[in-house]
XYZ file of C-alpha atoms in Angstrom:
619
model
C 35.236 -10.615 -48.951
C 31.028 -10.118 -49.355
C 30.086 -6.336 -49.046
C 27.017 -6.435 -46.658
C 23.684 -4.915 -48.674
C 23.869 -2.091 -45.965
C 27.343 -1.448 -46.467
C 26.323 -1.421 -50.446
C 23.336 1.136 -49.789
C 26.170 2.963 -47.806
C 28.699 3.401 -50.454
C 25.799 4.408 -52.990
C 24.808 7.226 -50.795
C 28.371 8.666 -50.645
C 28.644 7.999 -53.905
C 25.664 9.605 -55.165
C 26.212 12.941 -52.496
C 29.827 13.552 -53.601
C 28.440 13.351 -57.299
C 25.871 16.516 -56.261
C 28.900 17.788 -54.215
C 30.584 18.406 -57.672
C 27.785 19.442 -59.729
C 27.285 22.581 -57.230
C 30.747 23.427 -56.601
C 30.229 26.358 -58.484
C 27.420 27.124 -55.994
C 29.403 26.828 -52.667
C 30.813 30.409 -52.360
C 27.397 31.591 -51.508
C 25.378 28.616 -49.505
C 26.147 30.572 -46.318
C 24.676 33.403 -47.080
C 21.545 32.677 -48.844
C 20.776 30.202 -45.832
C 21.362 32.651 -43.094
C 24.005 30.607 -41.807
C 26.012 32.355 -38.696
C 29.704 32.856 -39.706
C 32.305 30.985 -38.634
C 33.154 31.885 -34.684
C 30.051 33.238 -33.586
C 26.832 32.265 -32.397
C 23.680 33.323 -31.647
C 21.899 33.790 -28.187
C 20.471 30.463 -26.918
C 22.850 28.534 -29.568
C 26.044 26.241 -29.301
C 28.542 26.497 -31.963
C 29.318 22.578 -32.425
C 33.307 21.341 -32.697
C 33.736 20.634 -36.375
C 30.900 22.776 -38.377
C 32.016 25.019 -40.842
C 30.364 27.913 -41.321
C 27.970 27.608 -37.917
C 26.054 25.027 -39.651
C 23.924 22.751 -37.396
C 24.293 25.225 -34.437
C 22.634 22.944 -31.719
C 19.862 24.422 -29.641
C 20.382 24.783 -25.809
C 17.962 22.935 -23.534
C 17.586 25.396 -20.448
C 13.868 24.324 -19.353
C 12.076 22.647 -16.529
C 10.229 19.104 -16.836
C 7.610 18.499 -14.950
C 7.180 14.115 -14.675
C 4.593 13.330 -11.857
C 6.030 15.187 -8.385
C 9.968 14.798 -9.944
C 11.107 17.594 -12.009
C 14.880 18.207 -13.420
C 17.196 21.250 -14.897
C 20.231 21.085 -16.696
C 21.393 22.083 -20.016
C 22.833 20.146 -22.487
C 25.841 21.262 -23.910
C 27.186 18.159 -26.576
C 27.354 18.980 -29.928
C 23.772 17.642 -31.820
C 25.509 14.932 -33.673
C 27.643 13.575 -31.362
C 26.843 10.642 -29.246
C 28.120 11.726 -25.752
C 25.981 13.035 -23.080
C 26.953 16.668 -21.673
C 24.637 17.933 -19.343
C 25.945 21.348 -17.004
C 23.825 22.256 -14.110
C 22.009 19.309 -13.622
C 19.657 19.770 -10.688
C 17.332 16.829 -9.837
C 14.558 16.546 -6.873
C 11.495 14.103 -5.767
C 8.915 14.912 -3.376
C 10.570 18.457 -2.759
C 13.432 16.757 -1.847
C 16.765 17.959 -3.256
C 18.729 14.391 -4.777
C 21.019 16.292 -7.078
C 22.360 19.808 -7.291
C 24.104 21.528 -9.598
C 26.160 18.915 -10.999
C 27.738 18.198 -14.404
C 26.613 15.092 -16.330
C 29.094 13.564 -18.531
C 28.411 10.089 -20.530
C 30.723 9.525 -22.889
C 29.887 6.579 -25.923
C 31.684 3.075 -25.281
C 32.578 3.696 -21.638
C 30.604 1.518 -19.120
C 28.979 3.757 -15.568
C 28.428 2.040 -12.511
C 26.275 4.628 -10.471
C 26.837 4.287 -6.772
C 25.414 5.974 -3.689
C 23.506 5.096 -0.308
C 20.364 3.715 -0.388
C 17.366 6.503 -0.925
C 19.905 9.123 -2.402
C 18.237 8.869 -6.045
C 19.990 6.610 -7.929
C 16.759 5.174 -9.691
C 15.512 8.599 -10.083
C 18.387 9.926 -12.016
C 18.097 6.899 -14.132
C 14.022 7.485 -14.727
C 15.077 11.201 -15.003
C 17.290 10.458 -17.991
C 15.046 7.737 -19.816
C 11.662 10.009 -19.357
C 13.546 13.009 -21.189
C 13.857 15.215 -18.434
C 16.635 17.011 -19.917
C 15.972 16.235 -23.886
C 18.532 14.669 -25.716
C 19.310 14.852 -29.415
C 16.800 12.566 -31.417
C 19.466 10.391 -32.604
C 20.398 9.252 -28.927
C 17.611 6.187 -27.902
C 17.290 5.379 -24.942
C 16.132 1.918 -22.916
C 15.592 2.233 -19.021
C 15.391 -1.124 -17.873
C 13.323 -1.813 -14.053
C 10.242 -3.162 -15.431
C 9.360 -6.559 -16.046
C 8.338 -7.360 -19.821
C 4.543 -6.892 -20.717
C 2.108 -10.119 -20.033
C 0.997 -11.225 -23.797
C 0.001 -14.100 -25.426
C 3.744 -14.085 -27.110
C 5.876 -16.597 -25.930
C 9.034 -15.514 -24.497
C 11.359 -15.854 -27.754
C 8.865 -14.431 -29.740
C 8.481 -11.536 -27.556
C 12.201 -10.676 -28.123
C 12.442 -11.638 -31.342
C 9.615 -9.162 -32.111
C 11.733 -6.129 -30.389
C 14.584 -7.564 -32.888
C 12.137 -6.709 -35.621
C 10.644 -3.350 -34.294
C 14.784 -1.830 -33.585
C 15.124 -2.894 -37.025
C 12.564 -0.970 -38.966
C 12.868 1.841 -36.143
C 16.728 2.147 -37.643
C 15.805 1.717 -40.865
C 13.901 4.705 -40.648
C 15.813 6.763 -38.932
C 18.913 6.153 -41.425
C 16.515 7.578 -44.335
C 15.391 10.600 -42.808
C 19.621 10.850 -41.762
C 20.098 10.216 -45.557
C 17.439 13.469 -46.518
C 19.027 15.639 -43.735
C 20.900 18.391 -45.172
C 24.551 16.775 -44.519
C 23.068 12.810 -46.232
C 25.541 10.239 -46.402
C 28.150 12.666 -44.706
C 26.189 12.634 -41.621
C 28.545 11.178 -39.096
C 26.025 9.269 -37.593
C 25.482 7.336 -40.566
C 27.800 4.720 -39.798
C 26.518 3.549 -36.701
C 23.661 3.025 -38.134
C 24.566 1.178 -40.970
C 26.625 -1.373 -38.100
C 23.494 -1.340 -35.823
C 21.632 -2.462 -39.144
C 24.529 -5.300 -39.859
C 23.954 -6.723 -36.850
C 20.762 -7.103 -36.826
C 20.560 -9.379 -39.311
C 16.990 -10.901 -39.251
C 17.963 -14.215 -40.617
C 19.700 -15.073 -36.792
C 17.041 -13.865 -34.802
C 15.038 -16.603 -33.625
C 18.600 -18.450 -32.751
C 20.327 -15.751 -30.899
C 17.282 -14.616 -28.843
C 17.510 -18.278 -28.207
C 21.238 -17.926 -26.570
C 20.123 -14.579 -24.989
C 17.217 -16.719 -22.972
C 18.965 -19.768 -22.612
C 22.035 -17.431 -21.277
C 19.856 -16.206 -19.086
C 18.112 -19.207 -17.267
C 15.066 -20.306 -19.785
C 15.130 -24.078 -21.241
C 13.242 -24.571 -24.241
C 9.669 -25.073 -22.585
C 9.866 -22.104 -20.957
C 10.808 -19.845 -23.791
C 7.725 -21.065 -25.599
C 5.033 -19.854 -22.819
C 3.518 -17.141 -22.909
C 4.982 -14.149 -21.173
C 1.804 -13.917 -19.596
C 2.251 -17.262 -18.034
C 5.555 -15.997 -16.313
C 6.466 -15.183 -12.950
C 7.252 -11.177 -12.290
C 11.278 -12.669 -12.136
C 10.814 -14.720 -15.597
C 9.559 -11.523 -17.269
C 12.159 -9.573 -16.455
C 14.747 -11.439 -17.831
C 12.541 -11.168 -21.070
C 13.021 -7.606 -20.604
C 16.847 -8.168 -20.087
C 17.192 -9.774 -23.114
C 15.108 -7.064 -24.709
C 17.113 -4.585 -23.873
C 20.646 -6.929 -24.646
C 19.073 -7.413 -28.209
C 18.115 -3.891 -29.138
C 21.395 -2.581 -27.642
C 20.409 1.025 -27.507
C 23.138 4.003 -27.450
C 21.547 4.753 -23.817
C 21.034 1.836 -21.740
C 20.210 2.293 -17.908
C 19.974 -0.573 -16.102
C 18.484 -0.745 -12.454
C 20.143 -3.788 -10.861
C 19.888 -6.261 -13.724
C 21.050 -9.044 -11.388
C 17.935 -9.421 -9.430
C 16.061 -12.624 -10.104
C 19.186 -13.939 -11.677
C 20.842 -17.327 -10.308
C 24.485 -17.484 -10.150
C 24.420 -19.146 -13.373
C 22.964 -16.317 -15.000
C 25.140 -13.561 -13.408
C 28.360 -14.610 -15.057
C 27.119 -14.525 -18.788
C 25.217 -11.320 -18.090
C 28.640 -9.996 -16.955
C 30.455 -11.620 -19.555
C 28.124 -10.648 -22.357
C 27.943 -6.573 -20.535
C 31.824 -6.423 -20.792
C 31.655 -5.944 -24.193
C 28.660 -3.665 -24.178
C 30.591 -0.579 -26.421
C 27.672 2.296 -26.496
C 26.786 4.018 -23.226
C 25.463 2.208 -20.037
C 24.553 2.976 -17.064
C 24.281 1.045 -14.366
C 23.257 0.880 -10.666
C 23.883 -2.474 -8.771
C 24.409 -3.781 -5.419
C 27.046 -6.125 -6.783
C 30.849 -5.311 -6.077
C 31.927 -8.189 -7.797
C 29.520 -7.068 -11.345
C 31.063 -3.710 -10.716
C 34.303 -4.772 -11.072
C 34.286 -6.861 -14.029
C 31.451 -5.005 -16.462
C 32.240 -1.078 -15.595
C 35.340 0.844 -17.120
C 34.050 3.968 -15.089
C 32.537 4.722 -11.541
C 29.986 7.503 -10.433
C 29.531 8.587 -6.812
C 26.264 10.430 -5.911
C 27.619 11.850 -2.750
C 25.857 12.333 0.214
C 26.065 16.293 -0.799
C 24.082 15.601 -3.621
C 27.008 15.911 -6.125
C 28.475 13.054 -8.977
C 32.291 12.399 -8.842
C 33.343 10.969 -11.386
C 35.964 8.007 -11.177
C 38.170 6.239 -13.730
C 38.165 2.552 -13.751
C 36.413 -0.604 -11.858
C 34.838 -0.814 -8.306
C 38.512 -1.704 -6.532
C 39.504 1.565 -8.762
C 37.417 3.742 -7.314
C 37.450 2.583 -3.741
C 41.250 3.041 -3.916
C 41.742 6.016 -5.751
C 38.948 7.864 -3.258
C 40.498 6.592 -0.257
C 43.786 8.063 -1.760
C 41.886 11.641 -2.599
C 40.373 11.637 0.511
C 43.843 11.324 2.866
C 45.323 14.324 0.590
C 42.115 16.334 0.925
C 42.360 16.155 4.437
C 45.762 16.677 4.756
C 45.327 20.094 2.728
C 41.990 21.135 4.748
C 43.996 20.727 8.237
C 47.263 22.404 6.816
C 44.883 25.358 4.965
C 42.901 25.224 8.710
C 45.831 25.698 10.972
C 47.189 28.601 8.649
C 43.823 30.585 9.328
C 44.422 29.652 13.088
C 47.319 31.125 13.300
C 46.796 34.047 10.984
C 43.424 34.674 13.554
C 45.862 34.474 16.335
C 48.065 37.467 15.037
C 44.289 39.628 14.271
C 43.406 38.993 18.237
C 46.772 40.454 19.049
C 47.250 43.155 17.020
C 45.977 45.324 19.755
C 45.939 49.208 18.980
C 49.270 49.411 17.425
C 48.771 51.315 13.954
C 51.690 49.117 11.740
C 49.900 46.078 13.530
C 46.776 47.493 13.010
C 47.498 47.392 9.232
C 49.071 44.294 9.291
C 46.262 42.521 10.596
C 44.143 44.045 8.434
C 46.482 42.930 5.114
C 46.272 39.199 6.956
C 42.529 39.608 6.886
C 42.576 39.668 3.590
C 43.881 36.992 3.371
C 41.544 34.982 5.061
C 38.681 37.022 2.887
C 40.445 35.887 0.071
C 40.567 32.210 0.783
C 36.888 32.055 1.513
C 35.716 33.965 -1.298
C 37.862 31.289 -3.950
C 35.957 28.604 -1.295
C 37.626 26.717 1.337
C 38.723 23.125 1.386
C 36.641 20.840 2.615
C 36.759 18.647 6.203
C 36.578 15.013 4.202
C 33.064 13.160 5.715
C 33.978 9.536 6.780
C 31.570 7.123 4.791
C 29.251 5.764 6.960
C 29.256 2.550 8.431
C 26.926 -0.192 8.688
C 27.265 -1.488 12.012
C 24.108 -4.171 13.039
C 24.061 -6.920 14.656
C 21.328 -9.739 15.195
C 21.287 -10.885 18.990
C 22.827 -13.488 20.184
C 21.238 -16.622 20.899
C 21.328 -19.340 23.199
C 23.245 -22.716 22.086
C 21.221 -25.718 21.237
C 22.330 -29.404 20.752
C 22.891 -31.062 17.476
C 20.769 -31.999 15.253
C 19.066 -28.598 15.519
C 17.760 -28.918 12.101
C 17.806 -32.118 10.166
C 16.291 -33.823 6.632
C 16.404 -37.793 6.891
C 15.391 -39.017 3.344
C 13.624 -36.168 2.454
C 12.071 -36.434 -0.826
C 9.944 -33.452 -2.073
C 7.582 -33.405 -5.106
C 5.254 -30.182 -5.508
C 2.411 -33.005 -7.286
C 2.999 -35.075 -4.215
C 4.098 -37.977 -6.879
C 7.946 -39.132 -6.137
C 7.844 -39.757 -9.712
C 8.447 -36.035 -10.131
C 10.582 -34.778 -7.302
C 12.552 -31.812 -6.891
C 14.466 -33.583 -4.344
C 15.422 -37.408 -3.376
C 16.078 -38.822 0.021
C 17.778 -36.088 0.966
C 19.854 -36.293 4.010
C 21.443 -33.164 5.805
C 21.807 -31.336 8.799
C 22.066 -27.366 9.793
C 23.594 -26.243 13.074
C 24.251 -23.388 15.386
C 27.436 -22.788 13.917
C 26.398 -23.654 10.089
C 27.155 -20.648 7.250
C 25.680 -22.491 4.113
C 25.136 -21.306 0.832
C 23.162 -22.524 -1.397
C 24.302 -23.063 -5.458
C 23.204 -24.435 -8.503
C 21.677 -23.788 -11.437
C 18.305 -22.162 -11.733
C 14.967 -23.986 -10.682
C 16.510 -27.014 -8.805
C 15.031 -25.839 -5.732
C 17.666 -23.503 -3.812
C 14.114 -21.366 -2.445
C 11.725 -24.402 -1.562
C 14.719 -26.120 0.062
C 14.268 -23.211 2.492
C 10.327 -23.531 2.630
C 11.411 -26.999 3.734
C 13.149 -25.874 6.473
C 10.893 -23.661 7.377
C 7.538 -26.032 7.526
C 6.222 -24.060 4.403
C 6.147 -27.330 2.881
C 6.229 -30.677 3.141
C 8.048 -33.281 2.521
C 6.666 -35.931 0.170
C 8.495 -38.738 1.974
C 11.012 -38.914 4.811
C 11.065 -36.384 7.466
C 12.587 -32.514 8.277
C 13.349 -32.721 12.137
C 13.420 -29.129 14.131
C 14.841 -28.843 17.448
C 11.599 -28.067 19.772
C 13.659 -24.947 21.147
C 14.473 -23.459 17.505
C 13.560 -20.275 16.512
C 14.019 -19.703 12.557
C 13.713 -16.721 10.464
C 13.729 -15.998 7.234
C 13.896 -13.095 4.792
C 12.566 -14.032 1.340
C 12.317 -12.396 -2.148
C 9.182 -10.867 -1.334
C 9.400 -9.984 2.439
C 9.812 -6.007 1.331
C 5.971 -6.625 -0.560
C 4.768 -7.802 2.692
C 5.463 -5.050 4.712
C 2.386 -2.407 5.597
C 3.259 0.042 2.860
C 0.857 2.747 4.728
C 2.848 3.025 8.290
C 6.003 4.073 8.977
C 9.017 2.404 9.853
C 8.370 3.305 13.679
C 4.567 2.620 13.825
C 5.358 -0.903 11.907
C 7.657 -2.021 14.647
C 5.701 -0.921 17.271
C 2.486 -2.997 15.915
C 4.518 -5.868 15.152
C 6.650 -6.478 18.822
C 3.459 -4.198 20.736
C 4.821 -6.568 24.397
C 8.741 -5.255 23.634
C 8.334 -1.739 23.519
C 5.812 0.895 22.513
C 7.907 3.742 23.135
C 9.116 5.908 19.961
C 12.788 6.102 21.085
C 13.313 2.797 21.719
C 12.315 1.856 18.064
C 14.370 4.679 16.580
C 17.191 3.566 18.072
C 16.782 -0.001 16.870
C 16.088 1.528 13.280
C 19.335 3.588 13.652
C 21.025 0.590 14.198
C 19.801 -0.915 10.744
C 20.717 2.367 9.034
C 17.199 4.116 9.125
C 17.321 7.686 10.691
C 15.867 10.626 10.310
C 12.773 11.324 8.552
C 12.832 7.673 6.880
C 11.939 6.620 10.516
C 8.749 8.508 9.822
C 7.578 8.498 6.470
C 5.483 5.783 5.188
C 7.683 2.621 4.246
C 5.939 3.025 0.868
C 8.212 6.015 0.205
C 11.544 4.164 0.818
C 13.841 2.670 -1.139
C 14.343 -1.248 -1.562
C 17.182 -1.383 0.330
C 15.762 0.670 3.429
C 12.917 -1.727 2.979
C 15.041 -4.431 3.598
C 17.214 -3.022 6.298
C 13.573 -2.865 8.026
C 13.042 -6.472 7.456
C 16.630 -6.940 9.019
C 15.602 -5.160 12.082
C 12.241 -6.951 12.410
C 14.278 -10.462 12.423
C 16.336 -8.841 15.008
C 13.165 -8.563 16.836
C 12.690 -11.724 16.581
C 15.843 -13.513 18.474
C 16.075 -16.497 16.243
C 18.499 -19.452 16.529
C 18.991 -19.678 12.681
C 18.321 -17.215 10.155
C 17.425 -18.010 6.136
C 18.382 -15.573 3.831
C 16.565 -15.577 0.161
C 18.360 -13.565 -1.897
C 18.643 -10.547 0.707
C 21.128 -7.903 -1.463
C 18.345 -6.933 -3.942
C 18.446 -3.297 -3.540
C 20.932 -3.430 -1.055
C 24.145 -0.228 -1.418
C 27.421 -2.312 -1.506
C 28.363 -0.592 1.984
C 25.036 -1.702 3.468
C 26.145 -5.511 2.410
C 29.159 -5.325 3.768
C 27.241 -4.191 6.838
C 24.847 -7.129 6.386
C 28.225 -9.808 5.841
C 29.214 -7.926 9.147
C 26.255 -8.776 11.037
C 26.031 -12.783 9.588
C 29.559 -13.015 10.729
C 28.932 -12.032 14.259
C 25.786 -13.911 14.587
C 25.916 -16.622 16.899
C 23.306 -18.656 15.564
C 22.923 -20.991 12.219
C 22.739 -19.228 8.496
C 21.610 -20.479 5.331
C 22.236 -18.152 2.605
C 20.660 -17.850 -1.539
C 22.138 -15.194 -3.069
C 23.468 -14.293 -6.701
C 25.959 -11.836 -4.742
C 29.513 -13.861 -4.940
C 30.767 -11.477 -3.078
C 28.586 -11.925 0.402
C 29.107 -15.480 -0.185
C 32.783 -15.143 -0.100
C 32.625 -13.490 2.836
C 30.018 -15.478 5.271
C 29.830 -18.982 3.988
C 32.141 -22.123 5.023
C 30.138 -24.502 3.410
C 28.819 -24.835 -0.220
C 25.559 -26.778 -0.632
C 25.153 -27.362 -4.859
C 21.981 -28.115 -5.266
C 21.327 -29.883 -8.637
C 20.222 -33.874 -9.908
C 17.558 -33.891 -6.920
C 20.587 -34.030 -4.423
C 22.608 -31.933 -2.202
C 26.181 -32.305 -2.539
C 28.581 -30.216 -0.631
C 30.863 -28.565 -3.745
C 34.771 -28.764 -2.791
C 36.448 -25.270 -3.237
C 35.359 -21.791 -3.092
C 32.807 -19.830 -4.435
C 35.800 -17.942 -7.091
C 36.448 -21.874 -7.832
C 32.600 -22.350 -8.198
C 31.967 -19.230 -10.512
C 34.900 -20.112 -12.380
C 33.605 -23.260 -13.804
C 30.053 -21.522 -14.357
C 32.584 -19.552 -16.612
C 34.353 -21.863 -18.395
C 30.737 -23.002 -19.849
C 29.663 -19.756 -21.176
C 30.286 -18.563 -24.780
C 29.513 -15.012 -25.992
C 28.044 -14.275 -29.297
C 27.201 -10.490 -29.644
């Protein structure tokens, strides 16, 4: 079998630092001493001894300090050894815009496990991830770290050069970090030598052009488009450069803010089949159940009192195995709660008698006692999405229809994105929309709509239908500067201008409290979009369009929104990358793809299955 040159290099080193090992044996005795080295067992204030020094060598440094990053700031102190590659932090404390997101709660990312970061929308999921990647808390040098939210830089580099060029930027960045490793005092013992040496096989520059090629063509780009310029690209094109940035360099920290936004169905499964192999550290927040449950091996909860639980296993997992903890928590609080009842009880009628007067006293104690080691807690119920849009009168078939509908964005049938087109949405219609990227699953809906067009033929609309829609970029076209209240109230001015009619329609979306009053500019994405849901609302339409309407969205909040479709009385057409929602709303598949609409026989498991069966993995 060839010896990689790295692996050569490798054995060189050890061979050349067990070589000086020998020529200073006689030396050893007194290397302690003469470096001020801390003997074995202790440590000095403000140091951690590290498992598996000798001596107290490499005693790592706590990080006790406060980081100041635009109005965020974050405490904690990292307790890992300084060579070891899993996260410890105790006492993490985290807030944003003097709000309190975190408190006092133990960080623990351990290398090759997989996080899934869950919690309601606005709790601070995104800022814990910014938190870690901005260095907050600072992490041992050794430890990089890739926060991916942004979309990759404009340039004149086309697409596969731009990743390519990361490709060649990780490399020399590891090639010299493995020679200062190989000058540090412990050289080609260094533990982390290793990993670098494999990060340094991989990357093997004679296959990077080709597999930044997969990584792009995995993730929706033909060959035209990987040659234009990134600066050519739409803001979703550019950040699934970034994604395949970030796949390439395959950092020991990655932190991914819902990756599956902008992604077609397509491109979902082989960024969850090329994820499940992902062996360093992630973490990940997305809205997608379904992702969840086939990328993560472990969950984290950022509970609504500002803590991290920490679950073993997938999304199912951790829905189970809470429900489970939660039924035996409560059981113990109302067992623990009717024992200092009844023990309060026997206090109250004690009376005056002195031996009851000390036995009430002793059962005092016990109640003092209980407190003081902290009592259990009443379990919270999770909340509940519970919306609804109104319900709408019936109209008559055809309410919408296309008759021969051929679309071409040049106006030239020669080119079209569609041809003669025939079908037909109704009152009762739950359609989602598939294919593969750019055959026209979002201008199909402009279509419908009267955004467009048609080239030829003709889209019919029922003079009594009211549509709505809720697009990509409906959050981007809300006014950022007013609140959720004063927004409403502009909007629907003839409904209602008083302020507790709107904040009860808003608590019906899931807004309350002071989101209700801060400016929408402040909110999350998914509270942005729960305000869009409550503006259609406003709106009583007939049918409903829905373009990609889970980016942002908790997984509660889109079961709330599957809720809401499913009660609807009207028509609704649905694009979405979640296979989840469509699982649970749609009775008809619609694959768009060849300039025609075909209704796809089976279900959307059937569907993503096949997607599947196409997709090969080469890490």
């Amino acid at each position: 079998m060839a010896v990689s040159a790295s692996k050569q290099k490798r054995l060189a080193a050890k061979a050349a630092k067990a070589a000086a090992k020998s020529g200073n044996a006689g030396n050893a005795g007194n290397a302690g001493e003469a470096s001020g080295a801390s003997t074995p067992g202790t440590a000095t204030p403000g140091t951690a001894t590290p498992t598996g020094t000798e001596g107290g060598k490499g005693l790592a440094k706590t990080m006790s300090q406060l980081k100041l990053v635009v109005d965020r700031s974050a405490t904690g102190v990292l307790t890992s050894a300084p060579l070891s590659r899993d996260i410890q932090i105790d006492s993490y404390t985290l807030s944003f815009h003097g709000r309190m997101l975190i408190e006092n709660a133990s960080v623990e990312l351990n290398f090759g496990n997989r996080y899934g970061l869950l919690g309601d929308n606005g709790s601070g999921k995104t800022t814990f991830l910014r938190s870690i990647a901005e260095g907050d808390i600072e992490l041992p040098p050794h430890m990089d770290t890739y926060l991916l939210s942004e979309e990759a830089e404009p340039t004149e580099l086309s697409s596969l050069e731009y990743v390519v060029k990361t490709a060649q930027d990780e490399l020399i960045r590891l090639e010299h970090e493995l020679e200062d490793l190989l000058a540090s005092e412990e050289g080609a013992d260094n533990p982390l030598i290793d990993d670098i040496y494999e990060r340094i096989d991989q990357l093997d520059a004679s296959t990077f052009e080709p597999r930044a090629a997969e990584l792009l063509h995995g993730l929706g780009f033909d060959k035209e488009r990987m040659k234009m310029p990134t600066k050519s690209l739409s803001g979703g094109w550019r950040m699934r450069v970034a994604l395949a940035k970030c796949l390439f360099k395959k950092p020991t920290v990655l932190l991914m803010d819902d990756p599956t936004n902008h992604l077609d169905l397509q491109s979902v499964v082989y960024l969850e089949e090329y994820m499940k192999t992902y062996n360093r550290i992630l973490l990940i927040v997305s809205h997608s159940q379904d992702f969840l449950n086939n990328v993560c091996t472990h969950i984290i909860h950022l509970t609504p009192k500002r803590r991290l639980v920490y679950y073993g296993g997938n999304y199912d997992t951790f829905v189970r195995t809470k429900a489970e903890n939660e039924v035996n928590q409560m059981k113990a609080y109302e067992k623990q709660q009717a024992e200092i009842e009844h023990i309060k009880k026997f206090i109250a009628s004690a009376g005056t008698y002195a031996n009851l007067v000390r036995q009430a006293k002793s059962k005092q104690k016990i109640i003092d006692k209980m407190e003081a080691a902290g009592l259990i807690e009443k379990v919270e119920a999770d909340r509940k999405y519970v919306f609804r849009f109104p319900d709408t009168p019936k109209l008559p078939p055809p309410v919408l229809s296309f008759d021969d509908v051929t679309f071409s964005y040049d106006g030239n049938p020669d080119n079209a994105l569609y041809w003669e087109v025939d079908a037909a949405v109704d009152m009762d219609s739950r359609i989602a929309l598939i294919g593969p990227n750019g055959t026209g699953k979002s201008t199909l809906l402009k279509l419908m709509t009267g955004e467009l067009d048609a080239t030829e033929g003709r889209v019919q609309r029922h003079t009594q239908l009211k549509l709505a829609k809720y697009s990509q970029h409906s959050n981007d076209q809300l006014d950022q500067d007013k609140s959720p209240i004063d927004y409403l109230r502009d909007k629907f001015p003839k409904i209602s201008q008083d302020i507790d009619f709107w904040r009860q329609n808003l608590g019906r979306f899931g807004l309350s409290g002071g989101h209700q009053t801060s400016p929408i500019s402040t909110l999350s994405d998914g509270l942005k979009s729960r305000l869009v849901f409550a503006e259609i609302a406003q709106q009583a339409p007939g049918i409903i369009l829905f373009d990609e309407p889970t980016n942002g969205l908790a997984p509660e909040a889109i079961d709330g929104l599957a809720d809401a479709i499913n009660h609807f009385s009207g028509g609704v057409v649905l694009v979405s990358h979640d296979f989840r929602l469509i699982s649970q709303v749609a009775k008809e598949l619609w694959l768009c793809e060849n300039k025609q609409i075909t209704k796809f026989e089976g279900s959307i498991e059937k569907y993503k299955e096949s997607l599947r069966k196409g997709i090969t993995i080469k890490q």
